PDB file of C-alpha atoms in Angstrom:
ATOM      1  CA  SER A 145      65.975 114.215 119.255  1.00 54.00           C
ATOM      2  CA  TYR A 146      69.329 115.335 120.819  1.00 61.00           C
ATOM      3  CA  ASP A 147      69.975 118.013 123.327  1.00 65.00           C
ATOM      4  CA  TYR A 148      72.811 120.130 122.518  1.00 62.00           C
ATOM      5  CA  TYR A 149      74.519 123.094 124.497  1.00 59.00           C
ATOM      6  CA  LEU A 150      76.204 125.743 122.604  1.00 61.00           C
ATOM      7  CA  ASP A 151      78.902 126.622 125.311  1.00 60.00           C
ATOM      8  CA  CYS A 152      82.131 125.676 122.855  1.00 61.00           C
ATOM      9  CA  PRO A 153      84.409 128.586 121.893  1.00 60.00           C
ATOM     10  CA  ASP A 154      83.726 128.003 118.420  1.00 59.00           C
ATOM     11  CA  GLY A 155      79.874 128.272 118.440  1.00 57.00           C
ATOM     12  CA  GLY A 156      79.168 124.871 117.872  1.00 57.00           C
ATOM     13  CA  PRO A 157      77.803 122.049 120.243  1.00 57.00           C
ATOM     14  CA  ASN A 158      79.112 120.469 122.806  1.00 55.00           C
ATOM     15  CA  GLN A 159      79.516 116.776 121.651  1.00 54.00           C
ATOM     16  CA  SER A 160      80.123 113.926 124.387  1.00 60.00           C
ATOM     17  CA  SER A 161      83.497 112.690 122.489  1.00 73.00           C
ATOM     18  CA  VAL A 162      86.375 113.633 120.124  1.00 84.00           C
ATOM     19  CA  GLU A 163      87.908 111.053 117.968  1.00 88.00           C
ATOM     20  CA  CYS A 164      91.551 111.316 117.315  1.00 92.00           C
ATOM     21  CA  PRO A 165      92.312 111.752 113.518  1.00 92.00           C
ATOM     22  CA  CYS A 166      95.340 109.471 113.796  1.00 94.00           C
ATOM     23  CA  CYS A 167      93.970 106.473 115.310  1.00 94.00           C
ATOM     24  CA  GLY A 168      90.177 107.168 115.414  1.00 91.00           C
ATOM     25  CA  ASP A 169      90.106 106.482 119.430  1.00 91.00           C
ATOM     26  CA  ASP A 170      87.133 108.447 121.464  1.00 88.00           C
ATOM     27  CA  VAL A 171      89.318 110.633 123.618  1.00 85.00           C
ATOM     28  CA  GLY A 172      86.729 112.382 125.554  1.00 78.00           C
ATOM     29  CA  ASP A 173      87.025 116.074 124.720  1.00 78.00           C
ATOM     30  CA  THR A 174      89.570 118.621 122.863  1.00 81.00           C
ATOM     31  CA  ASP A 175      91.252 119.210 126.239  1.00 82.00           C
ATOM     32  CA  ASP A 176      92.547 115.440 125.694  1.00 85.00           C
ATOM     33  CA  LEU A 177      94.184 116.108 122.357  1.00 92.00           C
ATOM     34  CA  TYR A 178      97.678 117.688 121.501  1.00 94.00           C
ATOM     35  CA  TYR A 179      98.415 120.267 119.104  1.00 95.00           C
ATOM     36  CA  ILE A 180     101.229 118.880 116.409  1.00 95.00           C
ATOM     37  CA  ASP A 181     104.044 121.401 115.638  1.00 94.00           C
ATOM     38  CA  ARG A 182     105.859 119.828 113.177  1.00 91.00           C
ATOM     39  CA  GLY A 183     106.361 116.508 110.825  1.00 88.00           C
ATOM     40  CA  ALA A 184     103.652 114.489 110.150  1.00 86.00           C
ATOM     41  CA  TYR A 185      99.924 115.512 111.389  1.00 93.00           C
ATOM     42  CA  HIS A 186     101.316 118.934 111.474  1.00 94.00           C
ATOM     43  CA  GLY A 187      98.603 121.498 112.615  1.00 94.00           C
ATOM     44  CA  GLN A 188      96.288 118.659 113.964  1.00 94.00           C
ATOM     45  CA  SER A 189      95.292 117.792 117.267  1.00 93.00           C
ATOM     46  CA  LEU A 190      96.116 113.996 118.307  1.00 95.00           C
ATOM     47  CA  CYS A 191      95.509 112.027 121.420  1.00 94.00           C
ATOM     48  CA  GLY A 192      98.149 111.260 123.733  1.00 94.00           C
ATOM     49  CA  ASP A 193      98.758 107.772 122.291  1.00 95.00           C
ATOM     50  CA  CYS A 194      99.771 109.433 119.075  1.00 96.00           C
ATOM     51  CA  SER A 195     101.970 112.243 120.036  1.00 96.00           C
ATOM     52  CA  ARG A 196     104.835 112.796 122.124  1.00 96.00           C
ATOM     53  CA  TYR A 197     106.030 116.121 123.859  1.00 96.00           C
ATOM     54  CA  LEU A 198     109.957 117.080 123.211  1.00 96.00           C
ATOM     55  CA  GLU A 199     112.489 118.082 124.989  1.00 95.00           C
ATOM     56  CA  ASP A 200     112.717 121.447 122.986  1.00 93.00           C
ATOM     57  CA  GLY A 201     108.663 122.233 123.736  1.00 95.00           C
ATOM     58  CA  ASP A 202     107.169 120.851 120.407  1.00 95.00           C
ATOM     59  CA  THR A 203     104.777 118.274 120.244  1.00 96.00           C
ATOM     60  CA  VAL A 204     104.799 115.677 117.303  1.00 97.00           C
ATOM     61  CA  HIS A 205     103.456 112.575 115.921  1.00 97.00           C
ATOM     62  CA  VAL A 206     104.744 109.614 117.957  1.00 96.00           C
ATOM     63  CA  ASP A 207     106.531 108.447 114.543  1.00 96.00           C
ATOM     64  CA  ASN A 208     108.559 111.624 114.876  1.00 96.00           C
ATOM     65  CA  ALA A 209     109.940 111.203 118.382  1.00 96.00           C
ATOM     66  CA  GLN A 210     112.404 109.284 119.396  1.00 97.00           C
ATOM     67  CA  TRP A 211     113.631 108.295 122.935  1.00 96.00           C
ATOM     68  CA  CYS A 212     116.932 109.717 124.190  1.00 95.00           C
ATOM     69  CA  GLU A 213     118.220 107.503 127.281  1.00 91.00           C
ATOM     70  CA  TYR A 214     120.798 110.173 128.482  1.00 89.00           C
ATOM     71  CA  VAL A 215     117.613 112.938 129.137  1.00 91.00           C
ATOM     72  CA  ASN A 216     114.864 110.379 129.500  1.00 94.00           C
ATOM     73  CA  GLY A 217     112.963 112.333 126.914  1.00 96.00           C
ATOM     74  CA  TYR A 218     112.095 112.561 123.356  1.00 97.00           C
ATOM     75  CA  TYR A 219     113.732 114.447 120.531  1.00 96.00           C
ATOM     76  CA  HIS A 220     112.467 114.761 116.796  1.00 96.00           C
ATOM     77  CA  VAL A 221     114.131 111.878 114.795  1.00 96.00           C
ATOM     78  CA  ASP A 222     115.527 114.418 112.611  1.00 95.00           C
ATOM     79  CA  ASP A 223     117.494 115.575 115.308  1.00 95.00           C
ATOM     80  CA  CYS A 224     118.883 112.373 116.813  1.00 96.00           C
ATOM     81  CA  VAL A 225     121.655 110.208 115.935  1.00 97.00           C
ATOM     82  CA  GLU A 226     122.131 106.583 117.161  1.00 97.00           C
ATOM     83  CA  LEU A 227     125.333 106.436 119.968  1.00 97.00           C
ATOM     84  CA  HIS A 228     127.682 103.460 119.550  1.00 97.00           C
ATOM     85  CA  ASP A 229     125.767 101.724 122.192  1.00 96.00           C
ATOM     86  CA  GLY A 230     122.723 101.569 120.778  1.00 96.00           C
ATOM     87  CA  ASN A 231     120.922 104.636 122.364  1.00 96.00           C
ATOM     88  CA  TYR A 232     119.972 107.863 120.793  1.00 97.00           C
ATOM     89  CA  ALA A 233     120.939 111.682 121.546  1.00 97.00           C
ATOM     90  CA  HIS A 234     120.635 115.001 120.060  1.00 96.00           C
ATOM     91  CA  THR A 235     123.185 115.503 117.663  1.00 96.00           C
ATOM     92  CA  ASP A 236     124.268 118.750 119.483  1.00 96.00           C
ATOM     93  CA  ASP A 237     125.392 116.614 122.377  1.00 96.00           C
ATOM     94  CA  THR A 238     127.619 114.425 120.296  1.00 97.00           C
ATOM     95  CA  LYS A 239     130.933 113.780 118.572  1.00 98.00           C
ATOM     96  CA  GLU A 240     131.293 111.723 115.492  1.00 98.00           C
ATOM     97  CA  LEU A 241     134.232 109.305 116.483  1.00 98.00           C
ATOM     98  CA  HIS A 242     137.164 108.293 114.339  1.00 97.00           C
ATOM     99  CA  ASN A 243     135.545 104.911 113.114  1.00 97.00           C
ATOM    100  CA  GLY A 244     132.210 106.858 112.178  1.00 97.00           C
ATOM    101  CA  ASP A 245     130.271 105.926 115.251  1.00 98.00           C
ATOM    102  CA  PHE A 246     128.665 108.533 117.753  1.00 98.00           C
ATOM    103  CA  ALA A 247     129.091 109.312 121.317  1.00 98.00           C
ATOM    104  CA  LEU A 248     128.201 111.759 123.952  1.00 97.00           C
ATOM    105  CA  ASP A 249     130.631 114.649 123.910  1.00 97.00           C
ATOM    106  CA  GLU A 250     131.207 114.147 127.635  1.00 96.00           C
ATOM    107  CA  ASP A 251     132.452 110.514 126.944  1.00 97.00           C
ATOM    108  CA  CYS A 252     134.964 111.784 124.101  1.00 97.00           C
ATOM    109  CA  VAL A 253     138.637 112.950 124.136  1.00 98.00           C
ATOM    110  CA  GLU A 254     140.246 114.675 120.968  1.00 98.00           C
ATOM    111  CA  LEU A 255     142.897 112.609 119.325  1.00 97.00           C
ATOM    112  CA  HIS A 256     146.210 113.750 118.157  1.00 95.00           C
ATOM    113  CA  ASN A 257     145.117 114.070 114.806  1.00 95.00           C
ATOM    114  CA  GLY A 258     141.658 115.687 115.622  1.00 97.00           C
ATOM    115  CA  ALA A 259     139.603 112.808 115.592  1.00 97.00           C
ATOM    116  CA  TYR A 260     137.537 111.929 118.583  1.00 98.00           C
ATOM    117  CA  ALA A 261     137.709 109.057 120.425  1.00 98.00           C
ATOM    118  CA  LEU A 262     136.103 107.184 123.545  1.00 98.00           C
ATOM    119  CA  GLU A 263     138.200 108.236 126.423  1.00 97.00           C
ATOM    120  CA  CYS A 264     138.152 104.625 127.348  1.00 96.00           C
ATOM    121  CA  ASP A 265     139.854 103.929 124.142  1.00 97.00           C
ATOM    122  CA  VAL A 266     143.069 106.123 124.466  1.00 97.00           C
ATOM    123  CA  THR A 267     146.228 106.427 126.436  1.00 97.00           C
ATOM    124  CA  LYS A 268     147.547 110.106 127.071  1.00 96.00           C
ATOM    125  CA  THR A 269     151.213 110.754 126.441  1.00 94.00           C
ATOM    126  CA  VAL A 270     153.400 112.769 128.293  1.00 90.00           C
ATOM    127  CA  GLU A 271     152.742 116.187 126.552  1.00 90.00           C
ATOM    128  CA  GLY A 272     148.674 115.499 126.853  1.00 94.00           C
ATOM    129  CA  THR A 273     148.061 114.318 123.602  1.00 95.00           C
ATOM    130  CA  TYR A 274     145.722 111.200 123.034  1.00 97.00           C
ATOM    131  CA  TYR A 275     146.261 108.224 120.928  1.00 96.00           C
ATOM    132  CA  LEU A 276     144.286 105.000 120.280  1.00 97.00           C
ATOM    133  CA  THR A 277     145.453 102.605 122.764  1.00 97.00           C
ATOM    134  CA  ASP A 278     145.529  99.673 119.908  1.00 96.00           C
ATOM    135  CA  SER A 279     147.465 101.527 117.775  1.00 94.00           C
ATOM    136  CA  ILE A 280     149.959 104.022 120.601  1.00 94.00           C
ATOM    137  CA  GLU A 281     152.930 101.894 119.424  1.00 90.00           C
ATOM    138  CA  GLU A 282     153.005 103.028 115.861  1.00 89.00           C
ATOM    139  CA  HIS A 283     152.963 106.760 117.052  1.00 90.00           C
ATOM    140  CA  CYS A 284     154.858 106.734 120.377  1.00 88.00           C
ATOM    141  CA  VAL A 285     157.461 105.300 122.296  1.00 88.00           C
ATOM    142  CA  PHE A 286     157.350 103.756 126.002  1.00 87.00           C
ATOM    143  CA  PHE A 287     159.744 104.685 128.178  1.00 85.00           C
ATOM    144  CA  GLU A 288     159.546 104.131 132.167  1.00 84.00           C
ATOM    145  CA  GLY A 289     155.558 103.863 132.470  1.00 87.00           C
ATOM    146  CA  SER A 290     155.195 106.874 130.121  1.00 88.00           C
ATOM    147  CA  TRP A 291     154.170 107.123 126.418  1.00 91.00           C
ATOM    148  CA  TYR A 292     156.202 109.677 124.164  1.00 88.00           C
ATOM    149  CA  PRO A 293     155.224 110.821 120.628  1.00 88.00           C
ATOM    150  CA  MET A 294     157.660 109.694 118.105  1.00 83.00           C
ATOM    151  CA  VAL A 295     158.377 113.677 117.266  1.00 82.00           C
ATOM    152  CA  HIS A 296     159.038 114.412 120.872  1.00 79.00           C
ATOM    153  CA  ASP A 297     162.437 115.916 121.624  1.00 80.00           C
ATOM    154  CA  GLU A 298     163.300 113.118 124.079  1.00 81.00           C
ATOM    155  CA  VAL A 299     162.650 110.594 121.129  1.00 77.00           C
ATOM    156  CA  GLU A 300     164.903 109.953 118.257  1.00 77.00           C
ATOM    157  CA  PHE A 301     165.378 107.336 115.325  1.00 73.00           C
ATOM    158  CA  PHE A 302     167.766 104.351 116.563  1.00 69.00           C
ATOM    159  CA  THR A 303     169.608 103.267 113.477  1.00 67.00           C
ATOM    160  CA  GLU A 304     170.549  99.364 115.193  1.00 70.00           C
ATOM    161  CA  THR A 305     167.103  98.826 115.394  1.00 67.00           C
ATOM    162  CA  GLN A 306     165.320 101.103 112.799  1.00 68.00           C
ATOM    163  CA  SER A 307     162.968 102.193 115.564  1.00 71.00           C
ATOM    164  CA  PHE A 308     162.531 105.290 117.681  1.00 76.00           C
ATOM    165  CA  VAL A 309     163.924 105.238 121.365  1.00 73.00           C
ATOM    166  CA  HIS A 310     163.909 107.477 124.296  1.00 74.00           C
ATOM    167  CA  ILE A 311     167.252 109.317 124.525  1.00 74.00           C
ATOM    168  CA  ASN A 312     167.560 107.947 128.507  1.00 75.00           C
ATOM    169  CA  SER A 313     167.077 104.650 127.445  1.00 76.00           C
ATOM    170  CA  GLU A 314     169.559 102.011 128.265  1.00 76.00           C
ATOM    171  CA  GLU A 315     169.852 100.460 124.701  1.00 75.00           C
ATOM    172  CA  TYR A 316     170.042 104.327 123.181  1.00 71.00           C
ATOM    173  CA  GLN A 317     172.783 105.237 125.943  1.00 73.00           C
ATOM    174  CA  ASN A 318     175.040 102.119 125.053  1.00 73.00           C
ATOM    175  CA  TYR A 319     174.529 102.860 121.474  1.00 68.00           C
ATOM    176  CA  LEU A 320     176.112 106.306 121.891  1.00 68.00           C
ATOM    177  CA  GLU A 321     178.922 105.161 124.095  1.00 71.00           C
ATOM    178  CA  GLN A 322     179.947 102.641 121.392  1.00 71.00           C
ATOM    179  CA  GLN A 323     180.168 105.537 118.665  1.00 68.00           C
TER     180      GLN A 323
END
């Protein structure tokens, strides 16, 4: 009691609609389904609501896709990390910060000890090394508007105050004159 047309490439009848195997919605025909390349539902074809196209060209189930704001696109969840600001990015585009958070490469600088920090959280010394602004006084001496690492040739330990001082500072020069 039905009319079928044998016009599908697989030789079967052309049905009026196809059901998404994930959500069960009627999607029209097979042209409205997307082949899943990896992860959950791998090898199946899902509707547009159940699948996401990734920046690397793959298509995955929606639960395996993570929106990455900085590229305005999706990556596989296994390829992403959450950034310090709550957004996500591909792991290849990030650095782990000194505190265990992650940030985009372009927002980071390498500290004097090889760790990374956000550029907005550091201070640069006269020799071009970076220190965390919050703790720079533990590692550097400030003299005439610039920071000098305590191991710099213009910095010496000042026995009078048990601290490091710049060799051109008035305090240090007075000390030398008294000696």
